[in-house]
Amino acid sequence: MKKYIKLLALSSLLVLGACSDDFLDTESSTNKDESNFYKTPNDAYEGLVAVYDVLQREAYGGPLLISEQASDDCFGGYGTADAQADIEWDRFLYVSNKDMNSDVWKYAYLGIYRANILLENLDKVNWGANTALKTRYEAEARFLRAHFHFTAAKMFGDIIPLDHTVTTSEFQLPRQAPEVTYALIANDLKFAIDNLGPENYSQTGNANYGRITKWAAEAYLARTFLFYTDYYEKPDLAGVITKAQATTYINDVVSNSGHGLVADFANLWLAASFANFAGEDNTEMVWAVRFNGSGKGDWGLNEGNRFQVNIAPRGGNIGPYATGWGGATVNPKLYQEYATGDTRRDATIISYNTEQYKGAPLNFDPEARDQRQYTGYSWKKYCPITNDAGTAIVEANGGNFQIDNYQDYAIIRFADVLLMAAELNLTSNSTLAIDDFNRVRDRAFKDTTHRATTLDKDAIMEERRFELALEGQRYFDLIRQDMTIAKKAIDNNTGAEFNITFRPETLGWFPLPQSQVVLSNGTIKQNPGWN
C-alpha cells in the first residue's frame, strides 16, 4: 500500500512505515501518493507546506503549556472538575492518564515523518535549472526535522532519531544516546545555515513571513547548543558544533540579520497594547508559528491558534480579555519578583486584583467562575481580547473562541537572541556580552539606569525568566542548569492547593506515553521516576 502524502494521524511509531502488498501496488488515478506526486517543484512545495503544517498542531499547547505548568512560573489551573493531568504536570505526578504526553510525541514524530518523506523524494522532482530551489526546500525541511527532534528530546531525554522513513523491520527501534540525536539535529541545522540566504522576512505583508531563514537556523542552533552542553555537561554540540562556532553564529544574528527589538515590550502582545500592537510581522520575530482566524468554526481545519483558549480567563469575558479555560494560572512569585519599573510585568501578566478597565476593577470571582488554583494572576501574553462592545473579537469576526484565535506563537524573538549571545560570549568577550544583555534591560525599563556593569550566568538566567516568561523557555532553562537549581525554584509550599515537589529522580524529563512503551515490546523503557 502506498504511503499517502496527506497523513491524517500518527498515534504510534508503528504507522511510520508502510505495508507492501504487491496486489495493492497500483497507481491511483484519484489520490496523490508517492508514485505519482513528486514530479514538479510545486509538488515539492506542497510537501514542504505539509511539514510546516505540523507546527500549527504542535503549538496547540504541548511543550509550551506543559513546561510552563511544570515550571515555577505557573500552576495547573483550569476548572475544579477538569481533568487531573494538568494538576499532575504541575505536581510531577503520573496517575490519571498514562498517555498524558502522547500529543507531544505524536506531533514530533508526525513532523519528522513528513520531513523525511519530502527529503527522500526531492531527487524525483524535475527541477530543471532551478537546483537552488531544491537546496532551499531541503534546508527548510532539515531545519524543521531538527526542530521536531529537539522538541521531543528536551521533553523526554533519549528518543529515537530518524533520518529516514522507517521500514517494517524498524517498528521497534530503541532509543538512542543523546549524542546521536543531537548530532543529527546539529548537522540538519548546519545544513540550513549553510544553504539559506540572508533574507529577513520580518517586513509588513511579506508573503514569506514564518518561513525558515538562515537567521532562525543560527539562533536555533545556539539554543540547542546551550541546552545540550549545559544539561549533559559537554564542551560541544555532539562533536559537530564547537562553542566558538555557536558563538559566531549567534553573533551573526545580532550583527547582520536586520532583526531588532520593538521599542516598547508591551507592543509585542496584543492584549498588552491593543491599538499600539506592533503586528506579528515585526522586526523582533526571528521565527514564529503562523495562525489565522479563517476557520470560522470549522473543526476540520487547523489554521487557528487553539492554544490561546487554554490560558484565557475562565468563565466569561472580563474587561478587555476574552474568555477561555483558565489553565496554567500564574504563580504570584513571578509577578512579585519583577523589579519596580520593569515594563515587562504588566505586559506579561493580568493582575485581577489591581487592574482596572474603563475605571472599574476587573472583579474576577474564582468561585463563581469555577477556577481551580486561583492565584489572582493569569497570562496576558497570548490572551485573546474583546472589542469595545465586550464581545470576543474572534467571535465578532464569525469564529469560534476555542479554535479560531489567530495570534502567532513566537518561538524565537530577537531579545532571546541577545540573551543567548550574552551567555555564549560571557567568558570570551565580556564587554560584548554586557552590551547585548543591556539592550534587553534598556528596553525593559525604558531607561539606561538599570544597566549591568558586570555579568554572570545567574544574572542572565534571571533576565531570561523575566523577558521570556510564559513563552515555554523557563522549565528547560532550569533543568539545563542542574536538578538542584530546578528543585529550589520549583518546590512550593504555599498551601495544599499549591503544594509542589519537584522530583530530581526524573532527571527533569517527562513521562513517555505508556502506549509507546507497550508498543515497543520492551525496546523502550519508561523514563526514570515515572514507573
Short mmCIF file of C-alpha atoms in Angstrom, two decimals:
data_model
loop_
_atom_site.label_atom_id
_atom_site.label_comp_id
_atom_site.label_asym_id
_atom_site.label_seq_id
_atom_site.Cartn_x
_atom_site.Cartn_y
_atom_site.Cartn_z
CA MET A 1 0.00 0.00 0.00
CA LYS A 2 1.37 3.38 -0.92
CA LYS A 3 2.22 5.97 1.75
CA TYR A 4 -0.15 8.87 1.20
CA ILE A 5 1.14 12.41 1.30
CA LYS A 6 -1.87 13.62 3.28
CA LEU A 7 -1.23 11.85 6.58
CA LEU A 8 -4.27 12.26 8.79
CA ALA A 9 -2.97 10.91 12.09
CA LEU A 10 0.09 9.43 13.69
CA SER A 11 -0.55 7.73 17.00
CA SER A 12 2.44 5.42 17.21
CA LEU A 13 5.72 4.56 15.63
CA LEU A 14 4.02 1.57 14.06
CA VAL A 15 2.37 3.77 11.46
CA LEU A 16 5.64 5.37 10.41
CA GLY A 17 6.19 2.54 7.96
CA ALA A 18 4.05 1.14 5.14
CA CYS A 19 2.98 -2.34 4.08
CA SER A 20 3.94 -3.65 0.69
CA ASP A 21 1.21 -5.93 -0.67
CA ASP A 22 2.06 -6.09 -4.36
CA PHE A 23 -1.52 -6.75 -5.44
CA LEU A 24 -2.48 -3.37 -3.98
CA ASP A 25 0.54 -1.65 -5.52
CA THR A 26 -1.28 0.03 -8.39
CA GLU A 27 -1.08 3.66 -9.37
CA SER A 28 -4.02 5.67 -8.10
CA SER A 29 -5.93 7.83 -10.56
CA THR A 30 -7.65 9.85 -7.85
CA ASN A 31 -5.22 10.20 -4.94
CA LYS A 32 -1.82 11.78 -4.69
CA ASP A 33 0.71 9.28 -3.44
CA GLU A 34 4.46 8.82 -3.71
CA SER A 35 4.31 7.07 -7.06
CA ASN A 36 2.60 9.92 -8.88
CA PHE A 37 3.14 13.03 -6.78
CA TYR A 38 6.72 14.24 -6.56
CA LYS A 39 7.26 15.38 -10.14
CA THR A 40 7.21 19.18 -10.19
CA PRO A 41 8.63 21.92 -7.96
CA ASN A 42 5.06 22.76 -6.99
CA ASP A 43 4.61 19.20 -5.74
CA ALA A 44 7.71 19.64 -3.59
CA TYR A 45 6.35 22.94 -2.31
CA GLU A 46 3.12 21.23 -1.24
CA GLY A 47 5.19 18.61 0.54
CA LEU A 48 7.11 21.33 2.34
CA VAL A 49 3.87 23.06 3.37
CA ALA A 50 2.75 19.73 4.86
CA VAL A 51 5.83 19.74 7.09
CA TYR A 52 5.20 23.32 8.22
CA ASP A 53 1.56 22.40 8.85
CA VAL A 54 2.55 20.25 11.84
CA LEU A 55 3.83 23.36 13.63
CA GLN A 56 0.27 24.64 14.00
CA ARG A 57 -0.82 21.41 15.70
CA GLU A 58 2.29 21.26 17.86
CA ALA A 59 1.62 24.78 19.11
CA TYR A 60 -1.89 23.97 20.45
CA GLY A 61 -0.37 23.66 23.91
CA GLY A 62 2.05 20.77 24.02
CA PRO A 63 5.53 21.67 25.25
CA LEU A 64 4.62 25.33 25.76
CA LEU A 65 1.73 24.71 28.14
CA ILE A 66 3.10 21.58 29.81
CA SER A 67 6.51 23.07 30.54
CA GLU A 68 5.02 26.27 31.94
CA GLN A 69 2.77 24.25 34.27
CA ALA A 70 5.81 22.26 35.39
CA SER A 71 7.94 25.37 35.92
CA ASP A 72 7.99 27.67 38.91
CA ASP A 73 6.04 30.34 36.99
CA CYS A 74 2.66 28.59 36.70
CA PHE A 75 0.36 26.09 38.35
CA GLY A 76 -2.01 23.67 36.60
CA GLY A 77 -5.19 25.71 36.75
CA TYR A 78 -8.41 25.08 34.74
CA GLY A 79 -11.73 24.26 36.45
CA THR A 80 -12.37 22.26 39.59
CA ALA A 81 -13.99 19.42 37.66
CA ASP A 82 -11.48 19.38 34.78
CA ALA A 83 -9.06 16.57 34.02
CA GLN A 84 -6.34 15.85 36.56
CA ALA A 85 -3.49 15.74 34.04
CA ASP A 86 -2.89 19.48 34.36
CA ILE A 87 -2.55 19.13 38.13
CA GLU A 88 -0.19 16.21 37.58
CA TRP A 89 2.06 18.17 35.21
CA ASP A 90 2.13 20.83 37.90
CA ARG A 91 2.90 18.39 40.74
CA PHE A 92 5.12 15.87 38.92
CA LEU A 93 2.61 13.05 39.25
CA TYR A 94 1.70 10.32 36.77
CA VAL A 95 -1.57 8.71 37.81
CA SER A 96 -4.77 9.56 35.97
CA ASN A 97 -3.66 9.43 32.33
CA LYS A 98 -0.70 7.29 31.35
CA ASP A 99 -0.76 8.80 27.87
CA MET A 100 -0.79 12.40 29.11
CA ASN A 101 2.15 13.34 26.86
CA SER A 102 1.04 11.44 23.78
CA ASP A 103 0.33 14.56 21.70
CA VAL A 104 3.87 15.86 22.18
CA TRP A 105 5.29 12.55 20.98
CA LYS A 106 2.75 12.18 18.18
CA TYR A 107 3.24 15.61 16.64
CA ALA A 108 7.02 15.48 16.94
CA TYR A 109 7.14 12.23 15.00
CA LEU A 110 4.48 13.36 12.55
CA GLY A 111 6.71 16.33 11.73
CA ILE A 112 9.79 14.13 11.44
CA TYR A 113 7.90 11.70 9.21
CA ARG A 114 6.67 14.39 6.85
CA ALA A 115 10.11 15.98 6.65
CA ASN A 116 11.71 12.63 5.81
CA ILE A 117 9.08 11.88 3.14
CA LEU A 118 9.89 15.18 1.43
CA LEU A 119 13.66 14.77 1.73
CA GLU A 120 13.54 11.26 0.27
CA ASN A 121 11.58 12.44 -2.76
CA LEU A 122 13.38 15.65 -3.72
CA ASP A 123 15.50 13.82 -6.31
CA LYS A 124 12.36 12.65 -8.12
CA VAL A 125 11.33 16.22 -8.91
CA ASN A 126 12.15 17.77 -12.28
CA TRP A 127 13.89 20.92 -11.08
CA GLY A 128 15.23 21.93 -14.46
CA ALA A 129 17.81 24.63 -13.97
CA ASN A 130 16.38 25.66 -10.61
CA THR A 131 18.55 23.49 -8.40
CA ALA A 132 18.83 26.35 -5.91
CA LEU A 133 15.13 25.88 -5.12
CA LYS A 134 15.73 22.22 -4.36
CA THR A 135 18.51 23.16 -1.97
CA ARG A 136 16.30 25.71 -0.26
CA TYR A 137 13.50 23.21 0.27
CA GLU A 138 15.97 20.67 1.62
CA ALA A 139 17.36 23.27 4.03
CA GLU A 140 13.92 24.22 5.32
CA ALA A 141 12.85 20.59 5.70
CA ARG A 142 16.04 19.70 7.55
CA PHE A 143 15.61 22.65 9.90
CA LEU A 144 12.08 21.53 10.67
CA ARG A 145 13.24 17.95 11.19
CA ALA A 146 15.80 19.28 13.69
CA HIS A 147 13.10 21.30 15.44
CA PHE A 148 10.80 18.30 15.84
CA HIS A 149 13.66 16.15 17.15
CA PHE A 150 14.66 18.83 19.65
CA THR A 151 11.05 19.29 20.78
CA ALA A 152 10.88 15.61 21.72
CA ALA A 153 14.42 15.39 23.12
CA LYS A 154 14.09 18.29 25.55
CA MET A 155 10.82 16.78 26.85
CA PHE A 156 11.74 13.10 27.04
CA GLY A 157 15.54 12.86 27.06
CA ASP A 158 16.64 9.88 24.99
CA ILE A 159 14.43 9.50 21.90
CA ILE A 160 14.51 7.66 18.57
CA PRO A 161 16.26 9.86 15.99
CA LEU A 162 15.05 9.22 12.46
CA ASP A 163 16.83 10.46 9.34
CA HIS A 164 14.64 8.30 7.08
CA THR A 165 11.16 6.82 6.95
CA VAL A 166 11.21 3.53 8.81
CA THR A 167 10.58 0.13 7.28
CA THR A 168 8.62 -2.75 8.79
CA SER A 169 11.82 -4.15 10.28
CA GLU A 170 12.33 -0.93 12.23
CA PHE A 171 9.00 -0.70 14.03
CA GLN A 172 10.64 -1.37 17.39
CA LEU A 173 13.75 0.77 17.18
CA PRO A 174 15.37 1.54 20.54
CA ARG A 175 16.01 4.98 21.90
CA GLN A 176 19.49 6.32 21.20
CA ALA A 177 22.08 8.06 23.33
CA PRO A 178 21.64 11.85 23.31
CA GLU A 179 24.80 12.46 21.28
CA VAL A 180 23.27 10.51 18.37
CA THR A 181 20.09 12.58 18.35
CA TYR A 182 21.90 15.88 18.83
CA ALA A 183 24.45 15.10 16.12
CA LEU A 184 21.54 14.71 13.69
CA ILE A 185 19.98 17.95 14.95
CA ALA A 186 23.27 19.83 14.68
CA ASN A 187 24.00 18.62 11.16
CA ASP A 188 20.50 19.49 9.99
CA LEU A 189 20.74 22.98 11.43
CA LYS A 190 24.21 23.49 9.98
CA PHE A 191 22.92 22.49 6.54
CA ALA A 192 20.14 25.06 6.89
CA ILE A 193 22.61 27.76 7.92
CA ASP A 194 24.95 26.98 5.04
CA ASN A 195 22.24 26.85 2.40
CA LEU A 196 19.73 29.56 3.24
CA GLY A 197 20.22 33.13 2.10
CA PRO A 198 20.37 36.33 4.16
CA GLU A 199 16.69 37.21 3.73
CA ASN A 200 14.82 38.75 6.65
CA TYR A 201 11.09 38.16 6.34
CA SER A 202 10.03 40.48 9.19
CA GLN A 203 8.54 43.06 6.91
CA THR A 204 4.89 44.07 6.84
CA GLY A 205 2.92 41.86 4.50
CA ASN A 206 5.86 39.72 3.44
CA ALA A 207 4.47 36.53 1.93
CA ASN A 208 7.38 34.50 3.30
CA TYR A 209 6.99 35.62 6.91
CA GLY A 210 7.05 32.50 9.06
CA ARG A 211 9.40 30.55 6.79
CA ILE A 212 12.79 29.42 7.96
CA THR A 213 15.71 31.76 7.41
CA LYS A 214 19.45 31.49 7.94
CA TRP A 215 18.99 33.72 10.97
CA ALA A 216 16.39 31.43 12.53
CA ALA A 217 18.70 28.46 11.94
CA GLU A 218 21.68 30.19 13.57
CA ALA A 219 19.60 31.21 16.57
CA TYR A 220 18.03 27.77 16.91
CA LEU A 221 21.44 26.14 16.79
CA ALA A 222 22.58 28.39 19.64
CA ARG A 223 19.53 27.40 21.68
CA THR A 224 20.19 23.72 21.06
CA PHE A 225 23.89 24.14 21.87
CA LEU A 226 23.15 25.81 25.21
CA PHE A 227 20.64 23.17 26.27
CA TYR A 228 22.76 20.19 25.27
CA THR A 229 26.09 21.42 26.60
CA ASP A 230 24.53 22.60 29.87
CA TYR A 231 22.34 19.60 30.60
CA TYR A 232 24.81 16.92 29.51
CA GLU A 233 27.87 18.90 30.66
CA LYS A 234 29.59 18.63 27.30
CA PRO A 235 32.07 21.07 25.70
CA ASP A 236 30.47 21.00 22.25
CA LEU A 237 27.27 20.03 20.48
CA ALA A 238 27.64 16.28 19.91
CA GLY A 239 31.04 16.68 18.29
CA VAL A 240 29.53 18.72 15.44
CA ILE A 241 29.48 22.34 16.65
CA THR A 242 32.07 23.92 18.95
CA LYS A 243 31.31 26.74 21.36
CA ALA A 244 33.32 29.10 19.16
CA GLN A 245 31.14 28.17 16.17
CA ALA A 246 27.91 28.56 18.14
CA THR A 247 29.12 31.96 19.36
CA THR A 248 29.97 33.05 15.82
CA TYR A 249 26.52 32.03 14.64
CA ILE A 250 24.63 33.92 17.34
CA ASN A 251 26.82 36.99 16.90
CA ASP A 252 26.00 36.88 13.20
CA VAL A 253 22.28 37.08 14.01
CA VAL A 254 22.87 40.00 16.36
CA SER A 255 25.02 41.97 13.93
CA ASN A 256 23.82 41.08 10.45
CA SER A 257 20.26 39.72 10.47
CA GLY A 258 18.44 43.04 10.34
CA HIS A 259 16.29 41.93 13.27
CA GLY A 260 15.96 44.25 16.25
CA LEU A 261 13.93 45.00 19.35
CA VAL A 262 10.49 46.55 19.16
CA ALA A 263 10.78 49.83 21.08
CA ASP A 264 8.07 49.01 23.64
CA PHE A 265 7.90 45.48 25.06
CA ALA A 266 4.13 45.71 25.54
CA ASN A 267 3.62 46.27 21.83
CA LEU A 268 4.70 42.70 21.14
CA TRP A 269 1.49 41.36 22.70
CA LEU A 270 -2.00 42.22 21.52
CA ALA A 271 -3.65 42.06 24.95
CA ALA A 272 -0.98 44.37 26.39
CA SER A 273 -1.12 47.02 23.70
CA PHE A 274 -4.36 46.87 21.64
CA ALA A 275 -4.15 49.76 19.15
CA ASN A 276 -0.38 50.00 19.63
CA PHE A 277 0.24 46.34 18.76
CA ALA A 278 3.40 46.10 16.66
CA GLY A 279 1.88 43.40 14.48
CA GLU A 280 3.04 39.84 14.15
CA ASP A 281 5.38 40.50 11.25
CA ASN A 282 7.58 42.80 13.31
CA THR A 283 11.35 43.05 13.36
CA GLU A 284 11.72 41.17 16.64
CA MET A 285 10.21 37.92 15.42
CA VAL A 286 13.08 35.77 14.20
CA TRP A 287 10.78 32.77 13.87
CA ALA A 288 7.13 32.29 14.75
CA VAL A 289 4.36 29.78 14.01
CA ARG A 290 1.68 31.49 11.97
CA PHE A 291 -2.06 31.28 12.67
CA ASN A 292 -5.17 32.93 11.26
CA GLY A 293 -8.88 33.04 12.01
CA SER A 294 -10.07 31.75 8.64
CA GLY A 295 -11.58 28.54 10.02
CA LYS A 296 -14.80 30.23 11.15
CA GLY A 297 -15.72 27.37 13.48
CA ASP A 298 -14.63 24.54 11.19
CA TRP A 299 -13.07 21.93 13.48
CA GLY A 300 -11.70 20.11 10.45
CA LEU A 301 -9.24 22.94 9.76
CA ASN A 302 -6.12 23.68 11.78
CA GLU A 303 -5.50 27.33 10.94
CA GLY A 304 -6.42 28.95 14.25
CA ASN A 305 -4.38 29.14 17.44
CA ARG A 306 -6.02 26.59 19.70
CA PHE A 307 -3.57 27.28 22.49
CA GLN A 308 -4.92 30.71 23.43
CA VAL A 309 -8.23 29.48 24.84
CA ASN A 310 -6.33 27.37 27.38
CA ILE A 311 -4.84 30.30 29.27
CA ALA A 312 -7.58 32.92 28.83
CA PRO A 313 -9.77 33.96 31.82
CA ARG A 314 -12.15 31.24 32.88
CA GLY A 315 -15.91 31.72 32.98
CA GLY A 316 -16.56 34.53 30.52
CA ASN A 317 -15.09 37.73 29.12
CA ILE A 318 -13.71 40.11 31.70
CA GLY A 319 -12.75 43.67 30.83
CA PRO A 320 -10.71 43.65 27.63
CA TYR A 321 -9.86 39.96 27.95
CA ALA A 322 -11.85 37.28 26.13
CA THR A 323 -12.97 34.09 27.80
CA GLY A 324 -11.16 30.78 27.97
CA TRP A 325 -10.49 27.83 30.24
CA GLY A 326 -8.25 29.32 32.93
CA GLY A 327 -5.31 26.98 32.52
CA ALA A 328 -1.81 27.49 33.91
CA THR A 329 -2.61 30.16 36.49
CA VAL A 330 0.41 32.36 37.13
CA ASN A 331 2.45 31.96 40.31
CA PRO A 332 2.36 35.19 42.38
CA LYS A 333 6.13 34.82 42.87
CA LEU A 334 6.71 35.64 39.21
CA TYR A 335 4.62 38.82 39.39
CA GLN A 336 6.21 39.91 42.66
CA GLU A 337 9.80 39.30 41.61
CA TYR A 338 9.79 41.75 38.72
CA ALA A 339 11.74 44.85 39.73
CA THR A 340 9.98 48.16 40.18
CA GLY A 341 9.77 49.93 36.83
CA ASP A 342 10.11 46.77 34.75
CA THR A 343 7.51 47.26 31.99
CA ARG A 344 7.50 43.55 31.20
CA ARG A 345 5.48 42.61 34.29
CA ASP A 346 2.22 44.31 33.33
CA ALA A 347 2.65 43.37 29.68
CA THR A 348 3.08 39.69 30.59
CA ILE A 349 0.61 39.07 33.43
CA ILE A 350 -3.02 40.00 34.15
CA SER A 351 -3.41 41.10 37.79
CA TYR A 352 -7.10 40.73 38.62
CA ASN A 353 -6.78 42.48 41.98
CA THR A 354 -5.07 45.64 40.73
CA GLU A 355 -6.06 46.15 37.09
CA GLN A 356 -8.96 48.34 36.10
CA TYR A 357 -10.86 48.62 32.83
CA LYS A 358 -12.78 51.75 31.93
CA GLY A 359 -12.37 52.95 35.50
CA ALA A 360 -13.72 49.79 37.15
CA PRO A 361 -11.88 46.85 38.73
CA LEU A 362 -11.86 43.51 36.94
CA ASN A 363 -13.56 41.70 39.87
CA PHE A 364 -12.69 38.12 39.00
CA ASP A 365 -14.77 35.82 41.23
CA PRO A 366 -12.94 32.47 41.26
CA GLU A 367 -15.77 30.57 42.94
CA ALA A 368 -18.43 31.75 40.50
CA ARG A 369 -16.08 31.06 37.61
CA ASP A 370 -15.10 27.63 38.97
CA GLN A 371 -11.39 28.48 38.78
CA ARG A 372 -9.03 25.86 40.17
CA GLN A 373 -5.77 27.08 41.75
CA TYR A 374 -6.77 30.72 41.59
CA THR A 375 -3.81 32.99 42.27
CA GLY A 376 -5.08 36.39 41.20
CA TYR A 377 -2.89 36.27 38.11
CA SER A 378 -3.10 34.83 34.59
CA TRP A 379 -1.45 35.18 31.19
CA LYS A 380 -1.61 38.46 29.32
CA LYS A 381 0.78 37.22 26.65
CA TYR A 382 -1.35 35.37 24.10
CA CYS A 383 -4.62 36.24 25.84
CA PRO A 384 -7.43 36.85 23.30
CA ILE A 385 -9.22 40.17 23.56
CA THR A 386 -12.68 41.72 23.29
CA ASN A 387 -13.89 44.68 21.26
CA ASP A 388 -15.32 47.88 22.75
CA ALA A 389 -18.73 46.23 23.00
CA GLY A 390 -17.28 43.47 25.18
CA THR A 391 -17.52 40.74 22.54
CA ALA A 392 -14.56 38.48 21.86
CA ILE A 393 -13.03 39.73 18.63
CA VAL A 394 -12.73 36.24 17.24
CA GLU A 395 -16.49 35.72 17.72
CA ALA A 396 -17.31 39.16 16.34
CA ASN A 397 -15.48 38.05 13.20
CA GLY A 398 -17.56 34.88 12.90
CA GLY A 399 -15.13 32.49 14.54
CA ASN A 400 -15.24 30.04 17.41
CA PHE A 401 -13.43 31.22 20.56
CA GLN A 402 -11.96 27.75 21.09
CA ILE A 403 -10.30 27.18 17.72
CA ASP A 404 -10.17 30.42 15.72
CA ASN A 405 -7.87 32.68 17.73
CA TYR A 406 -5.20 33.98 15.46
CA GLN A 407 -2.14 35.27 17.28
CA ASP A 408 1.16 33.80 16.13
CA TYR A 409 3.30 31.81 18.53
CA ALA A 410 6.78 33.32 18.89
CA ILE A 411 9.43 30.60 19.01
CA ILE A 412 12.49 32.87 18.74
CA ARG A 413 12.46 36.59 19.46
CA PHE A 414 15.44 38.89 18.96
CA ALA A 415 15.50 39.55 22.72
CA ASP A 416 16.16 35.83 23.21
CA VAL A 417 18.93 36.07 20.61
CA LEU A 418 20.57 38.87 22.60
CA LEU A 419 20.41 36.91 25.84
CA MET A 420 21.80 33.78 24.18
CA ALA A 421 24.58 35.94 22.75
CA ALA A 422 25.30 37.31 26.22
CA GLU A 423 25.53 33.77 27.56
CA LEU A 424 27.76 32.45 24.79
CA ASN A 425 30.08 35.48 24.85
CA LEU A 426 30.27 35.64 28.64
CA THR A 427 33.71 34.06 29.05
CA SER A 428 35.27 35.05 25.74
CA ASN A 429 34.09 38.65 25.29
CA SER A 430 32.51 40.01 28.45
CA THR A 431 32.16 43.52 27.06
CA LEU A 432 30.07 42.29 24.15
CA ALA A 433 28.06 40.05 26.49
CA ILE A 434 27.22 43.00 28.74
CA ASP A 435 26.27 45.17 25.76
CA ASP A 436 23.85 42.52 24.42
CA PHE A 437 22.40 41.99 27.89
CA ASN A 438 21.88 45.70 28.45
CA ARG A 439 19.97 46.14 25.21
CA VAL A 440 17.29 43.93 26.73
CA ARG A 441 17.42 45.76 30.06
CA ASP A 442 17.20 49.19 28.45
CA ARG A 443 14.02 48.22 26.63
CA ALA A 444 12.50 46.63 29.73
CA PHE A 445 12.94 49.70 31.95
CA LYS A 446 12.82 52.36 29.22
CA ASP A 447 15.96 53.93 30.62
CA THR A 448 19.69 53.30 30.91
CA THR A 449 19.91 53.43 34.71
CA HIS A 450 19.27 49.70 35.20
CA ARG A 451 22.24 48.55 33.15
CA ALA A 452 24.60 45.86 34.36
CA THR A 453 28.28 46.74 34.70
CA THR A 454 29.30 43.16 35.46
CA LEU A 455 27.60 39.98 34.38
CA ASP A 456 27.41 36.31 35.31
CA LYS A 457 25.29 33.36 34.24
CA ASP A 458 22.89 33.69 37.18
CA ALA A 459 22.02 37.23 36.10
CA ILE A 460 21.42 36.07 32.53
CA MET A 461 19.14 33.27 33.71
CA GLU A 462 17.17 35.69 35.86
CA GLU A 463 16.81 38.07 32.93
CA ARG A 464 15.65 35.22 30.71
CA ARG A 465 12.96 34.44 33.26
CA PHE A 466 11.50 37.95 33.15
CA GLU A 467 11.97 38.57 29.42
CA LEU A 468 10.73 35.18 28.21
CA ALA A 469 8.13 34.44 30.89
CA LEU A 470 5.22 32.32 29.62
CA GLU A 471 6.99 31.59 26.32
CA GLY A 472 7.95 27.98 27.05
CA GLN A 473 11.62 28.52 27.97
CA ARG A 474 11.69 28.67 31.77
CA TYR A 475 11.45 24.96 32.65
CA PHE A 476 14.15 23.99 30.18
CA ASP A 477 16.38 26.81 31.40
CA LEU A 478 16.04 25.38 34.91
CA ILE A 479 16.75 21.73 34.14
CA ARG A 480 19.69 22.54 31.86
CA GLN A 481 21.45 24.11 34.83
CA ASP A 482 21.01 21.15 37.19
CA MET A 483 18.42 19.32 39.30
CA THR A 484 19.33 21.20 42.48
CA ILE A 485 18.62 24.57 40.86
CA ALA A 486 15.40 23.24 39.33
CA LYS A 487 14.17 21.87 42.66
CA LYS A 488 14.99 25.04 44.57
CA ALA A 489 12.99 27.11 42.08
CA ILE A 490 10.02 24.80 41.56
CA ASP A 491 9.26 23.44 45.04
CA ASN A 492 6.31 25.32 46.52
CA ASN A 493 4.50 25.03 49.88
CA THR A 494 2.11 27.98 49.96
CA GLY A 495 -0.91 25.84 50.82
CA ALA A 496 -2.30 22.41 49.98
CA GLU A 497 -3.66 23.50 46.62
CA PHE A 498 -0.23 24.74 45.61
CA ASN A 499 2.00 22.11 47.21
CA ILE A 500 4.60 21.25 44.57
CA THR A 501 7.58 18.93 44.95
CA PHE A 502 9.98 18.63 42.03
CA ARG A 503 11.44 15.12 41.85
CA PRO A 504 15.12 15.06 40.79
CA GLU A 505 14.90 11.30 40.19
CA THR A 506 13.01 12.10 36.97
CA LEU A 507 16.14 13.95 35.74
CA GLY A 508 13.76 16.67 34.57
CA TRP A 509 12.24 14.50 31.83
CA PHE A 510 8.52 14.00 31.40
CA PRO A 511 6.94 10.51 31.34
CA LEU A 512 6.80 8.80 27.98
CA PRO A 513 3.34 7.94 26.67
CA GLN A 514 2.72 4.47 28.08
CA SER A 515 1.25 3.37 24.74
CA GLN A 516 4.70 3.79 23.19
CA VAL A 517 6.32 1.70 25.90
CA VAL A 518 3.76 -1.07 25.30
CA LEU A 519 4.02 -0.92 21.51
CA SER A 520 7.80 -1.16 21.68
CA ASN A 521 7.54 -4.66 23.19
CA GLY A 522 10.22 -3.87 25.73
CA THR A 523 12.53 -1.92 23.45
CA ILE A 524 11.57 1.35 25.11
CA LYS A 525 11.66 1.66 28.89
CA GLN A 526 9.74 4.31 30.84
CA ASN A 527 11.76 7.32 31.93
CA PRO A 528 13.25 7.19 35.43
CA GLY A 529 10.96 8.19 38.28
CA TRP A 530 7.73 7.58 36.37
CA ASN A 531 7.11 3.83 36.78
#
